[in-house]
Amino acid sequence: MPREKILIVEDEGGYREYLTSHLEERGFSVSAAPDGMSALDIFTEEEFDLVLLDLRLPGQDGLDVLKQFKDYSPETQIVMMTAYGLVQSAVEAIKNGAFDYIAKEALNPETLNLTVRKALEQRRLKRENEQLRAEIGRKYTFENIIGKSKAMRDVFQKIQRIAPFKSTILITGESGTGKEMISKAIYLNSPLHNRTFVAVNCGAIPEMLLESELFGHMKGSFTGAIRTKKGLFEEADGGTIFLDEISELPLNLQVKLLRVLQDHKIRRVGDTTEISIDVRVIAATSRDLYRDVREGRFREDLFYRLNIIPITLPPLRERTDDIPLLINHFLRKHMPEREGITVAPEAMQQLIQYRWPGNVRELENIIERAVVLSDSNTITPQALPSELQHIGEDFHIQVPEECLSIKRTLKTLVPAVEQELIRRALKQTSNNRTRAAILLEISHRSLLYKLKEMKECQR
Ligand SMILES: Nc1ncnc2c1ncn2[C@@H]1O[C@H](COP(=O)(O)OP(=O)(O)OP(=O)(O)O)[C@@H](O)[C@H]1O
Ligand SMILES: [Mg+2]
């Protein structure tokens, strides 16, 4: 470990020399200055771990010097030294960011050693935390978000552009497209990256509990409210809240969320007063919120408040360029020990052609499973699930010649073909309607509608 660096700022020569030699003997690298001006010169030249700063300096108040040091390098620890028992000023110094103070009259080698050790220990802890945070940051910043397709490059560019601001963001995209991952990347690239990040899945909390979870409650406000509890918005105060599955927010809570976004105020359940709150909101949904607005399930005013900066994550089938890259990434992520494992060309072909209703998450799961199932260093089509294997084989229809008589007009022929396609799509997806709809390139809702019609025709 490099020697820790200490700067002593002290006008009394004897005292300065005593401190210097005492600390040098203990292995520190020590510099010293007799006044604020020369101290600042030294301070801006190199990085110090600790400064011992006299509160009374010739021509300058130690408190001012402290503020300048803190502005320049907030991480450096500063311990004030005060001669005349100026406790009040010492307290003021601590309020301004000093770590501690030593009363000169009471100074002996033990107190000095102890204070220096404590200050440096805290500095090391802070450093470790910073490193840890940077590591977590790297995990979620763009390095690990894979994508070279135009669509994803546009998303990255947008995130970078909006990162310095605290505006509300609405992320939309089908399930598994990476909405949560992107929300964390935005947070970690924003000015609030060292504040809290609270994630809530609005669809996973029972409606009855959601209000109290989000906004907190007062003791006795409902049966079971045995103590007053802070809500997630209060927990996130000063930081970022990620509201996942925002479409699942009941209408009465939509009003309350609107109030947070407009007036920055919340009210705990059972409370009469409001609490001011300052949070950055990132919301996400896999539903078409526009449609929910049109159909009266989602408030229009809230929609516009949330949709200040919209980010749309394209489904994986619309960015097939990214599939080989993602596969490589997941192979390395899940099986770093099986270096050199590759995907056979036929298997790759299937992976690229598949419709990916579960998007990147589904791809990740399939790759993880395929690696486990493959004995050799090559992933073959056999290691892929059955729904990937029939792609392209089974999905064209032969219309018998006799059907194509002009008498069987479009009116009768088209529905027959449609129904046959629906049956095949359902068979191919083992009756999974969501996947079948994607395969047919129609909405889930129209598939249900068509199935209902088919049932009615059969009656
Ligand atoms: N571009 C990407 N690069 C690497 N991994 C990704 C990417 N997109 C998604 N993933 C991975 O896919 C999985 C699903 O991502 P995430 O949970 O962010 O999706 P989501 O859109 O929030 O899904 P849901 O709507 O189901 O909640 C995660 O394991 C994530 O790490
Ligand atoms: Mg999610």
Short mmCIF file of C-alpha atoms and ligand atoms in Angstrom, two decimals:
data_model
loop_
_atom_site.label_atom_id
_atom_site.label_comp_id
_atom_site.label_asym_id
_atom_site.label_seq_id
_atom_site.Cartn_x
_atom_site.Cartn_y
_atom_site.Cartn_z
CA MET A 1 0.00 0.00 0.00
CA PRO A 2 1.39 3.47 -0.78
CA ARG A 3 2.21 5.59 2.23
CA GLU A 4 -0.71 7.71 3.34
CA LYS A 5 -0.20 11.43 2.88
CA ILE A 6 -0.80 13.99 5.57
CA LEU A 7 -0.66 17.78 5.30
CA ILE A 8 -0.08 19.86 8.43
CA VAL A 9 -1.19 23.48 8.41
CA GLU A 10 0.11 25.20 11.51
CA ASP A 11 1.65 28.60 12.05
CA GLU A 12 3.63 27.83 15.21
CA GLY A 13 6.97 26.49 13.97
CA GLY A 14 7.76 24.33 16.99
CA TYR A 15 4.41 22.71 16.91
CA ARG A 16 4.57 22.12 13.17
CA GLU A 17 7.93 20.41 13.49
CA TYR A 18 6.80 18.26 16.38
CA LEU A 19 3.76 17.01 14.43
CA THR A 20 5.81 16.44 11.29
CA SER A 21 8.46 14.33 12.95
CA HIS A 22 5.95 12.43 15.07
CA LEU A 23 3.90 11.41 12.04
CA GLU A 24 6.89 10.73 9.82
CA GLU A 25 8.22 8.35 12.44
CA ARG A 26 4.97 6.47 12.11
CA GLY A 27 5.48 5.92 8.42
CA PHE A 28 3.33 8.67 6.93
CA SER A 29 4.40 10.94 4.13
CA VAL A 30 4.09 14.40 5.64
CA SER A 31 4.05 17.92 4.15
CA ALA A 32 3.66 21.09 6.19
CA ALA A 33 2.63 24.69 5.61
CA PRO A 34 2.62 27.72 7.91
CA ASP A 35 -0.46 29.45 6.49
CA GLY A 36 -3.61 28.95 4.42
CA MET A 37 -2.25 30.32 1.16
CA SER A 38 0.81 28.10 0.96
CA ALA A 39 -1.25 25.15 2.26
CA LEU A 40 -3.68 25.57 -0.59
CA ASP A 41 -0.80 25.64 -3.07
CA ILE A 42 0.49 22.33 -1.80
CA PHE A 43 -3.02 20.91 -1.51
CA THR A 44 -3.85 21.53 -5.14
CA GLU A 45 -0.56 20.00 -6.29
CA GLU A 46 -1.03 16.54 -4.84
CA GLU A 47 -3.69 14.37 -3.28
CA PHE A 48 -3.75 14.12 0.51
CA ASP A 49 -5.53 11.59 2.68
CA LEU A 50 -5.60 13.77 5.76
CA VAL A 51 -5.06 17.41 6.72
CA LEU A 52 -4.39 18.60 10.25
CA LEU A 53 -5.59 22.16 10.09
CA ASP A 54 -5.11 24.87 12.68
CA LEU A 55 -8.26 26.82 13.32
CA ARG A 56 -6.35 30.08 13.90
CA LEU A 57 -4.07 30.97 11.07
CA PRO A 58 -2.33 34.26 10.30
CA GLY A 59 -4.43 36.41 8.03
CA GLN A 60 -7.03 33.77 7.36
CA ASP A 61 -9.71 31.90 9.22
CA GLY A 62 -9.09 28.16 9.39
CA LEU A 63 -12.79 27.63 8.64
CA ASP A 64 -12.41 29.35 5.26
CA VAL A 65 -9.40 27.23 4.46
CA LEU A 66 -11.43 24.17 5.43
CA LYS A 67 -14.18 25.11 3.01
CA GLN A 68 -11.69 25.64 0.20
CA PHE A 69 -10.10 22.25 0.88
CA LYS A 70 -13.49 20.54 0.96
CA ASP A 71 -14.55 22.17 -2.29
CA TYR A 72 -11.38 21.07 -3.96
CA SER A 73 -11.22 17.52 -2.63
CA PRO A 74 -14.28 16.43 -0.64
CA GLU A 75 -12.75 13.00 0.04
CA THR A 76 -9.74 14.27 2.01
CA GLN A 77 -10.27 13.97 5.76
CA ILE A 78 -9.71 17.11 7.77
CA VAL A 79 -9.02 17.30 11.48
CA MET A 80 -9.08 20.75 13.05
CA MET A 81 -6.62 21.78 15.74
CA THR A 82 -7.80 24.40 18.15
CA ALA A 83 -5.73 26.16 20.75
CA TYR A 84 -8.05 28.11 22.93
CA GLY A 85 -10.77 25.61 23.57
CA LEU A 86 -12.77 27.19 20.77
CA VAL A 87 -15.28 24.42 20.89
CA GLN A 88 -17.93 26.47 19.15
CA SER A 89 -15.74 27.00 16.09
CA ALA A 90 -14.74 23.37 16.15
CA VAL A 91 -18.39 22.36 16.04
CA GLU A 92 -18.88 24.78 13.17
CA ALA A 93 -15.93 23.13 11.40
CA ILE A 94 -17.48 19.69 11.77
CA LYS A 95 -20.70 21.00 10.31
CA ASN A 96 -18.64 22.13 7.34
CA GLY A 97 -17.21 18.73 6.73
CA ALA A 98 -14.27 18.37 9.14
CA PHE A 99 -13.94 14.84 10.51
CA ASP A 100 -12.96 15.76 14.08
CA TYR A 101 -11.01 18.24 16.14
CA ILE A 102 -8.15 18.07 18.59
CA ALA A 103 -7.78 20.54 21.45
CA LYS A 104 -4.13 21.56 21.42
CA GLU A 105 -3.88 21.74 25.22
CA ALA A 106 -4.98 18.14 25.52
CA LEU A 107 -2.78 16.92 22.73
CA ASN A 108 -0.58 13.94 23.56
CA PRO A 109 0.86 11.24 21.30
CA GLU A 110 -1.98 8.81 22.07
CA THR A 111 -4.84 11.17 21.19
CA LEU A 112 -2.99 12.26 18.09
CA ASN A 113 -2.39 8.67 16.96
CA LEU A 114 -5.94 7.67 17.71
CA THR A 115 -7.51 10.59 15.85
CA VAL A 116 -5.23 10.15 12.84
CA ARG A 117 -5.95 6.43 12.73
CA LYS A 118 -9.72 6.91 12.94
CA ALA A 119 -9.74 9.58 10.24
CA LEU A 120 -7.65 7.49 7.86
CA GLU A 121 -9.69 4.38 8.55
CA GLN A 122 -12.86 6.21 7.61
CA ARG A 123 -11.20 7.50 4.48
CA ARG A 124 -10.24 3.94 3.50
CA LEU A 125 -13.79 2.73 4.10
CA LYS A 126 -15.16 5.54 1.98
CA ARG A 127 -12.71 4.64 -0.77
CA GLU A 128 -13.70 0.98 -0.66
CA ASN A 129 -17.34 1.97 -0.86
CA GLU A 130 -16.64 4.16 -3.82
CA GLN A 131 -14.81 1.34 -5.56
CA LEU A 132 -17.66 -1.02 -4.82
CA ARG A 133 -20.14 1.45 -6.15
CA ALA A 134 -18.09 1.97 -9.28
CA GLU A 135 -18.05 -1.78 -9.77
CA ILE A 136 -21.80 -2.01 -9.41
CA GLY A 137 -22.01 0.94 -11.74
CA ARG A 138 -19.94 -0.85 -14.34
CA LYS A 139 -22.23 -3.83 -14.04
CA TYR A 140 -25.22 -1.82 -15.08
CA THR A 141 -23.74 0.89 -17.20
CA PHE A 142 -23.59 0.29 -20.86
CA GLU A 143 -20.78 -2.25 -20.86
CA ASN A 144 -23.13 -5.02 -19.92
CA ILE A 145 -26.05 -3.89 -21.98
CA ILE A 146 -25.46 -5.60 -25.25
CA GLY A 147 -26.65 -4.20 -28.53
CA LYS A 148 -25.20 -2.93 -31.76
CA SER A 149 -28.45 -2.75 -33.71
CA LYS A 150 -29.54 0.69 -34.82
CA ALA A 151 -32.51 0.51 -32.45
CA MET A 152 -30.36 -0.17 -29.41
CA ARG A 153 -27.70 2.35 -30.40
CA ASP A 154 -30.46 4.93 -30.52
CA VAL A 155 -31.55 3.90 -27.02
CA PHE A 156 -27.99 4.22 -25.66
CA GLN A 157 -27.60 7.61 -27.25
CA LYS A 158 -30.84 8.81 -25.75
CA ILE A 159 -29.86 7.59 -22.29
CA GLN A 160 -26.57 9.41 -22.50
CA ARG A 161 -28.29 12.58 -23.56
CA ILE A 162 -30.82 12.51 -20.74
CA ALA A 163 -28.46 11.19 -18.06
CA PRO A 164 -27.51 14.59 -16.61
CA PHE A 165 -31.16 15.54 -16.03
CA LYS A 166 -33.67 14.38 -13.47
CA SER A 167 -36.75 14.30 -15.70
CA THR A 168 -39.39 11.62 -15.46
CA ILE A 169 -38.92 8.73 -17.85
CA LEU A 170 -41.31 6.14 -19.21
CA ILE A 171 -39.75 2.95 -20.55
CA THR A 172 -41.94 0.72 -22.69
CA GLY A 173 -41.17 -2.61 -24.22
CA GLU A 174 -42.40 -6.18 -24.28
CA SER A 175 -41.61 -8.47 -21.40
CA GLY A 176 -37.91 -9.31 -21.15
CA THR A 177 -36.63 -6.52 -23.40
CA GLY A 178 -34.46 -5.09 -20.62
CA LYS A 179 -36.61 -2.35 -19.09
CA GLU A 180 -35.32 -2.86 -15.58
CA MET A 181 -31.74 -3.08 -16.78
CA ILE A 182 -32.09 0.19 -18.68
CA SER A 183 -33.70 1.90 -15.69
CA LYS A 184 -30.66 1.02 -13.56
CA ALA A 185 -28.31 2.24 -16.25
CA ILE A 186 -30.14 5.57 -16.33
CA TYR A 187 -29.95 5.84 -12.55
CA LEU A 188 -26.26 4.98 -12.45
CA ASN A 189 -25.47 7.52 -15.13
CA SER A 190 -27.52 10.26 -13.51
CA PRO A 191 -26.44 12.87 -10.95
CA LEU A 192 -28.36 10.82 -8.36
CA HIS A 193 -26.20 7.71 -8.79
CA ASN A 194 -24.97 7.79 -5.21
CA ARG A 195 -28.43 8.21 -3.74
CA THR A 196 -31.00 5.49 -3.17
CA PHE A 197 -32.66 3.51 -5.95
CA VAL A 198 -35.94 1.92 -4.93
CA ALA A 199 -37.70 -0.50 -7.30
CA VAL A 200 -41.38 -1.34 -6.92
CA ASN A 201 -43.36 -3.76 -9.03
CA CYS A 202 -46.83 -2.24 -8.99
CA GLY A 203 -48.30 -5.46 -10.39
CA ALA A 204 -46.86 -7.67 -7.68
CA ILE A 205 -48.30 -5.94 -4.62
CA PRO A 206 -51.95 -6.61 -3.73
CA GLU A 207 -54.06 -3.57 -4.48
CA MET A 208 -55.11 -3.25 -0.83
CA LEU A 209 -51.51 -2.87 0.32
CA LEU A 210 -50.15 -0.85 -2.54
CA GLU A 211 -51.08 2.59 -1.23
CA SER A 212 -49.50 2.00 2.14
CA GLU A 213 -46.43 0.42 0.51
CA LEU A 214 -45.95 3.42 -1.74
CA PHE A 215 -46.93 6.26 0.56
CA GLY A 216 -46.67 4.76 4.07
CA HIS A 217 -49.27 4.79 6.82
CA MET A 218 -49.95 6.15 10.27
CA LYS A 219 -50.26 3.95 13.32
CA GLY A 220 -53.86 2.74 13.71
CA SER A 221 -54.96 3.93 10.27
CA PHE A 222 -56.25 0.43 9.47
CA THR A 223 -56.39 -2.95 11.20
CA GLY A 224 -52.88 -4.25 11.39
CA ALA A 225 -51.23 -0.83 11.20
CA ILE A 226 -49.56 -1.27 14.57
CA ARG A 227 -46.94 1.34 13.94
CA THR A 228 -46.40 4.29 11.66
CA LYS A 229 -44.49 3.23 8.59
CA LYS A 230 -42.66 5.14 5.89
CA GLY A 231 -43.61 4.35 2.31
CA LEU A 232 -41.28 3.62 -0.57
CA PHE A 233 -41.53 7.18 -1.87
CA GLU A 234 -40.17 8.45 1.43
CA GLU A 235 -37.45 5.79 1.35
CA ALA A 236 -36.48 7.02 -2.09
CA ASP A 237 -36.53 10.71 -1.11
CA GLY A 238 -33.58 12.47 -2.70
CA GLY A 239 -33.03 9.51 -5.01
CA THR A 240 -34.77 7.53 -7.72
CA ILE A 241 -37.88 5.35 -7.65
CA PHE A 242 -38.50 2.76 -10.36
CA LEU A 243 -42.20 2.03 -10.80
CA ASP A 244 -42.36 -1.18 -12.76
CA GLU A 245 -45.63 -2.36 -14.38
CA ILE A 246 -47.05 1.12 -13.95
CA SER A 247 -50.18 0.13 -15.92
CA GLU A 248 -51.20 -1.97 -12.92
CA LEU A 249 -51.54 1.07 -10.69
CA PRO A 250 -55.23 1.37 -9.70
CA LEU A 251 -57.00 4.56 -10.73
CA ASN A 252 -57.21 5.99 -7.19
CA LEU A 253 -53.44 5.68 -6.81
CA GLN A 254 -52.87 7.14 -10.25
CA VAL A 255 -54.32 10.39 -8.85
CA LYS A 256 -51.90 10.25 -5.95
CA LEU A 257 -48.94 9.59 -8.19
CA LEU A 258 -49.94 12.54 -10.32
CA ARG A 259 -49.82 14.67 -7.18
CA VAL A 260 -46.27 13.50 -6.47
CA LEU A 261 -45.18 14.38 -9.98
CA GLN A 262 -46.92 17.75 -10.01
CA ASP A 263 -46.53 19.05 -6.48
CA HIS A 264 -43.85 16.78 -5.05
CA LYS A 265 -46.07 15.87 -2.12
CA ILE A 266 -47.29 12.63 -0.61
CA ARG A 267 -49.71 11.81 2.16
CA ARG A 268 -49.37 8.69 4.29
CA VAL A 269 -52.51 6.58 4.69
CA GLY A 270 -54.41 7.99 7.68
CA ASP A 271 -52.40 11.19 7.84
CA THR A 272 -53.89 14.66 7.56
CA THR A 273 -50.74 16.47 6.55
CA GLU A 274 -48.68 16.16 3.44
CA ILE A 275 -44.97 15.49 3.24
CA SER A 276 -42.75 17.11 0.62
CA ILE A 277 -40.75 14.69 -1.39
CA ASP A 278 -38.05 15.01 -4.03
CA VAL A 279 -37.70 11.88 -6.16
CA ARG A 280 -36.87 11.08 -9.73
CA VAL A 281 -39.45 8.75 -11.19
CA ILE A 282 -38.67 6.13 -13.81
CA ALA A 283 -41.73 4.11 -14.82
CA ALA A 284 -41.94 1.05 -17.02
CA THR A 285 -44.64 -0.97 -18.68
CA SER A 286 -44.98 -3.81 -21.14
CA ARG A 287 -48.51 -2.71 -22.06
CA ASP A 288 -49.63 -0.23 -24.63
CA LEU A 289 -50.37 2.63 -22.24
CA TYR A 290 -51.84 4.74 -25.02
CA ARG A 291 -54.47 2.13 -25.47
CA ASP A 292 -55.11 1.93 -21.73
CA VAL A 293 -55.65 5.69 -21.81
CA ARG A 294 -58.10 5.42 -24.70
CA GLU A 295 -59.95 2.64 -22.96
CA GLY A 296 -60.18 4.55 -19.69
CA ARG A 297 -57.90 2.32 -17.62
CA PHE A 298 -55.11 4.84 -17.31
CA ARG A 299 -55.39 8.55 -16.61
CA GLU A 300 -54.45 10.67 -19.55
CA ASP A 301 -52.95 13.48 -17.43
CA LEU A 302 -50.74 10.98 -15.61
CA PHE A 303 -49.70 9.42 -18.89
CA TYR A 304 -48.43 12.77 -20.19
CA ARG A 305 -46.70 13.52 -16.89
CA LEU A 306 -44.86 10.22 -17.03
CA ASN A 307 -44.14 10.26 -20.70
CA ILE A 308 -41.88 13.34 -20.54
CA ILE A 309 -39.04 11.27 -21.90
CA PRO A 310 -40.22 8.08 -23.57
CA ILE A 311 -37.82 5.23 -24.20
CA THR A 312 -39.06 2.33 -26.28
CA LEU A 313 -37.17 -0.92 -26.20
CA PRO A 314 -37.70 -2.84 -29.43
CA PRO A 315 -38.61 -6.53 -29.27
CA LEU A 316 -35.70 -8.88 -29.90
CA ARG A 317 -37.19 -10.15 -33.19
CA GLU A 318 -36.80 -6.62 -34.56
CA ARG A 319 -33.10 -6.48 -33.75
CA THR A 320 -31.82 -9.86 -34.87
CA ASP A 321 -28.35 -8.32 -35.36
CA ASP A 322 -28.06 -8.37 -31.60
CA ILE A 323 -28.85 -12.06 -31.18
CA PRO A 324 -25.35 -13.50 -31.86
CA LEU A 325 -23.80 -10.84 -29.61
CA LEU A 326 -26.24 -11.55 -26.81
CA ILE A 327 -25.62 -15.28 -27.15
CA ASN A 328 -21.89 -14.74 -26.75
CA HIS A 329 -22.47 -12.51 -23.78
CA PHE A 330 -24.70 -15.09 -22.05
CA LEU A 331 -22.27 -17.92 -22.80
CA ARG A 332 -19.53 -15.97 -21.06
CA LYS A 333 -21.82 -14.86 -18.26
CA HIS A 334 -23.21 -18.26 -17.36
CA MET A 335 -20.38 -20.57 -18.30
CA PRO A 336 -17.12 -18.66 -18.05
CA GLU A 337 -15.33 -21.97 -17.41
CA ARG A 338 -16.43 -23.45 -20.75
CA GLU A 339 -14.39 -21.17 -22.88
CA GLY A 340 -14.57 -21.91 -26.59
CA ILE A 341 -18.15 -23.20 -26.58
CA THR A 342 -19.89 -22.17 -29.80
CA VAL A 343 -23.25 -22.43 -31.49
CA ALA A 344 -23.61 -24.65 -34.57
CA PRO A 345 -24.70 -22.74 -37.70
CA GLU A 346 -28.09 -24.55 -37.90
CA ALA A 347 -28.79 -23.79 -34.27
CA MET A 348 -27.80 -20.16 -34.80
CA GLN A 349 -30.17 -20.02 -37.75
CA GLN A 350 -33.04 -21.21 -35.57
CA LEU A 351 -32.13 -18.78 -32.83
CA ILE A 352 -32.22 -15.92 -35.28
CA GLN A 353 -35.49 -16.94 -36.92
CA TYR A 354 -37.42 -17.55 -33.72
CA ARG A 355 -39.98 -14.90 -32.74
CA TRP A 356 -38.80 -14.52 -29.11
CA PRO A 357 -42.04 -13.67 -27.30
CA GLY A 358 -40.07 -13.56 -24.02
CA ASN A 359 -37.31 -11.47 -25.65
CA VAL A 360 -33.83 -11.24 -24.12
CA ARG A 361 -34.85 -12.99 -20.93
CA GLU A 362 -36.08 -16.00 -22.91
CA LEU A 363 -32.88 -16.02 -24.95
CA GLU A 364 -30.79 -15.93 -21.80
CA ASN A 365 -32.72 -18.86 -20.28
CA ILE A 366 -32.51 -20.92 -23.44
CA ILE A 367 -28.77 -20.38 -23.77
CA GLU A 368 -28.14 -21.24 -20.15
CA ARG A 369 -30.11 -24.46 -20.56
CA ALA A 370 -28.51 -25.34 -23.88
CA VAL A 371 -25.02 -25.08 -22.40
CA VAL A 372 -25.96 -27.43 -19.61
CA LEU A 373 -27.50 -29.91 -22.05
CA SER A 374 -24.56 -29.89 -24.47
CA ASP A 375 -21.78 -32.36 -23.76
CA SER A 376 -19.56 -31.14 -26.52
CA ASN A 377 -18.27 -27.65 -27.13
CA THR A 378 -20.95 -26.98 -29.73
CA ILE A 379 -24.57 -26.14 -29.13
CA THR A 380 -26.59 -28.09 -31.68
CA PRO A 381 -30.30 -27.70 -32.55
CA GLN A 382 -31.03 -30.71 -30.32
CA ALA A 383 -30.06 -28.67 -27.28
CA LEU A 384 -32.69 -26.06 -28.14
CA PRO A 385 -36.32 -26.30 -27.04
CA SER A 386 -38.84 -27.82 -29.45
CA GLU A 387 -40.57 -24.55 -30.28
CA LEU A 388 -37.37 -23.35 -31.95
CA GLN A 389 -36.91 -26.47 -33.99
CA HIS A 390 -39.98 -26.34 -36.18
CA ILE A 391 -39.55 -22.81 -37.30
CA GLY A 392 -39.86 -22.44 -41.01
CA GLU A 393 -40.70 -26.12 -41.50
CA ASP A 394 -44.30 -26.30 -40.67
CA PHE A 395 -45.51 -22.85 -41.20
CA HIS A 396 -46.70 -22.57 -44.70
CA ILE A 397 -50.00 -23.73 -45.90
CA GLN A 398 -50.95 -25.59 -49.00
CA VAL A 399 -54.33 -24.54 -50.23
CA PRO A 400 -55.93 -27.47 -52.09
CA GLU A 401 -56.68 -26.69 -55.71
CA GLU A 402 -60.43 -27.32 -55.34
CA CYS A 403 -60.65 -24.65 -52.67
CA LEU A 404 -59.41 -22.07 -55.08
CA SER A 405 -62.55 -22.05 -57.22
CA ILE A 406 -63.96 -18.62 -57.77
CA LYS A 407 -67.15 -19.80 -56.20
CA ARG A 408 -65.46 -20.12 -52.87
CA THR A 409 -65.03 -16.46 -52.74
CA LEU A 410 -62.55 -14.61 -50.57
CA LYS A 411 -65.31 -14.33 -48.05
CA THR A 412 -65.23 -18.02 -47.26
CA LEU A 413 -61.70 -18.89 -48.19
CA VAL A 414 -59.88 -16.27 -46.14
CA PRO A 415 -61.48 -17.25 -42.83
CA ALA A 416 -60.75 -20.91 -43.54
CA VAL A 417 -57.09 -20.20 -44.16
CA GLU A 418 -56.97 -17.95 -41.13
CA GLN A 419 -58.45 -20.59 -38.90
CA GLU A 420 -56.05 -23.21 -40.14
CA LEU A 421 -53.12 -20.91 -39.46
CA ILE A 422 -54.40 -20.21 -35.97
CA ARG A 423 -54.71 -23.94 -35.26
CA ARG A 424 -51.18 -24.55 -36.44
CA ALA A 425 -49.77 -21.65 -34.49
CA LEU A 426 -51.43 -22.95 -31.34
CA LYS A 427 -50.10 -26.43 -31.98
CA GLN A 428 -46.61 -25.15 -32.58
CA THR A 429 -46.62 -23.18 -29.36
CA SER A 430 -48.25 -25.92 -27.27
CA ASN A 431 -51.38 -23.80 -26.95
CA ASN A 432 -49.60 -20.74 -25.64
CA ARG A 433 -51.81 -17.93 -26.90
CA THR A 434 -49.35 -15.14 -26.27
CA ARG A 435 -46.68 -16.86 -28.34
CA ALA A 436 -49.19 -17.92 -30.98
CA ALA A 437 -50.32 -14.32 -31.41
CA ILE A 438 -46.75 -13.19 -31.88
CA LEU A 439 -46.13 -15.95 -34.40
CA LEU A 440 -49.17 -14.83 -36.34
CA GLU A 441 -48.19 -11.18 -36.00
CA ILE A 442 -51.53 -10.20 -34.53
CA SER A 443 -52.32 -8.81 -31.09
CA HIS A 444 -53.13 -11.13 -28.24
CA ARG A 445 -56.53 -9.51 -28.07
CA SER A 446 -57.37 -10.18 -31.73
CA LEU A 447 -56.30 -13.78 -31.35
CA LEU A 448 -58.72 -14.18 -28.44
CA TYR A 449 -61.43 -12.54 -30.51
CA LYS A 450 -60.80 -14.84 -33.45
CA LEU A 451 -60.76 -17.90 -31.21
CA LYS A 452 -64.09 -16.87 -29.77
CA GLU A 453 -65.48 -16.51 -33.27
CA MET A 454 -64.13 -19.92 -34.23
CA LYS A 455 -65.83 -21.46 -31.21
CA GLU A 456 -69.10 -19.80 -32.07
CA CYS A 457 -68.94 -21.05 -35.67
CA GLN A 458 -68.48 -24.59 -34.42
CA ARG A 459 -71.67 -24.45 -32.39
N1 LIG B 1 -29.41 -5.60 -23.98
C1 LIG B 1 -29.19 -6.52 -23.03
N2 LIG B 1 -27.95 -6.97 -22.82
C2 LIG B 1 -27.71 -7.92 -21.89
N3 LIG B 1 -28.64 -8.48 -21.12
C3 LIG B 1 -29.91 -8.06 -21.28
C4 LIG B 1 -30.26 -7.07 -22.24
N4 LIG B 1 -31.58 -6.85 -22.18
C5 LIG B 1 -32.05 -7.67 -21.23
N5 LIG B 1 -31.06 -8.40 -20.67
C6 LIG B 1 -31.20 -9.43 -19.63
O1 LIG B 1 -32.48 -10.00 -19.81
C7 LIG B 1 -33.14 -10.19 -18.56
C8 LIG B 1 -34.45 -9.43 -18.56
O2 LIG B 1 -34.21 -8.04 -18.48
P1 LIG B 1 -35.13 -7.07 -17.62
O3 LIG B 1 -35.54 -7.72 -16.35
O4 LIG B 1 -34.44 -5.77 -17.55
O5 LIG B 1 -36.38 -7.01 -18.61
P2 LIG B 1 -37.82 -6.34 -18.41
O6 LIG B 1 -38.11 -5.63 -19.68
O7 LIG B 1 -37.82 -5.55 -17.15
O8 LIG B 1 -38.76 -7.60 -18.30
P3 LIG B 1 -40.26 -7.71 -17.64
O9 LIG B 1 -41.18 -6.86 -18.47
O10 LIG B 1 -40.56 -9.15 -17.80
O11 LIG B 1 -40.13 -7.25 -16.24
C9 LIG B 1 -32.17 -9.74 -17.50
O12 LIG B 1 -31.50 -10.87 -17.00
C10 LIG B 1 -31.20 -8.84 -18.23
O13 LIG B 1 -29.97 -8.91 -17.63
MG MG B 2 -39.00 -5.85 -15.44
#
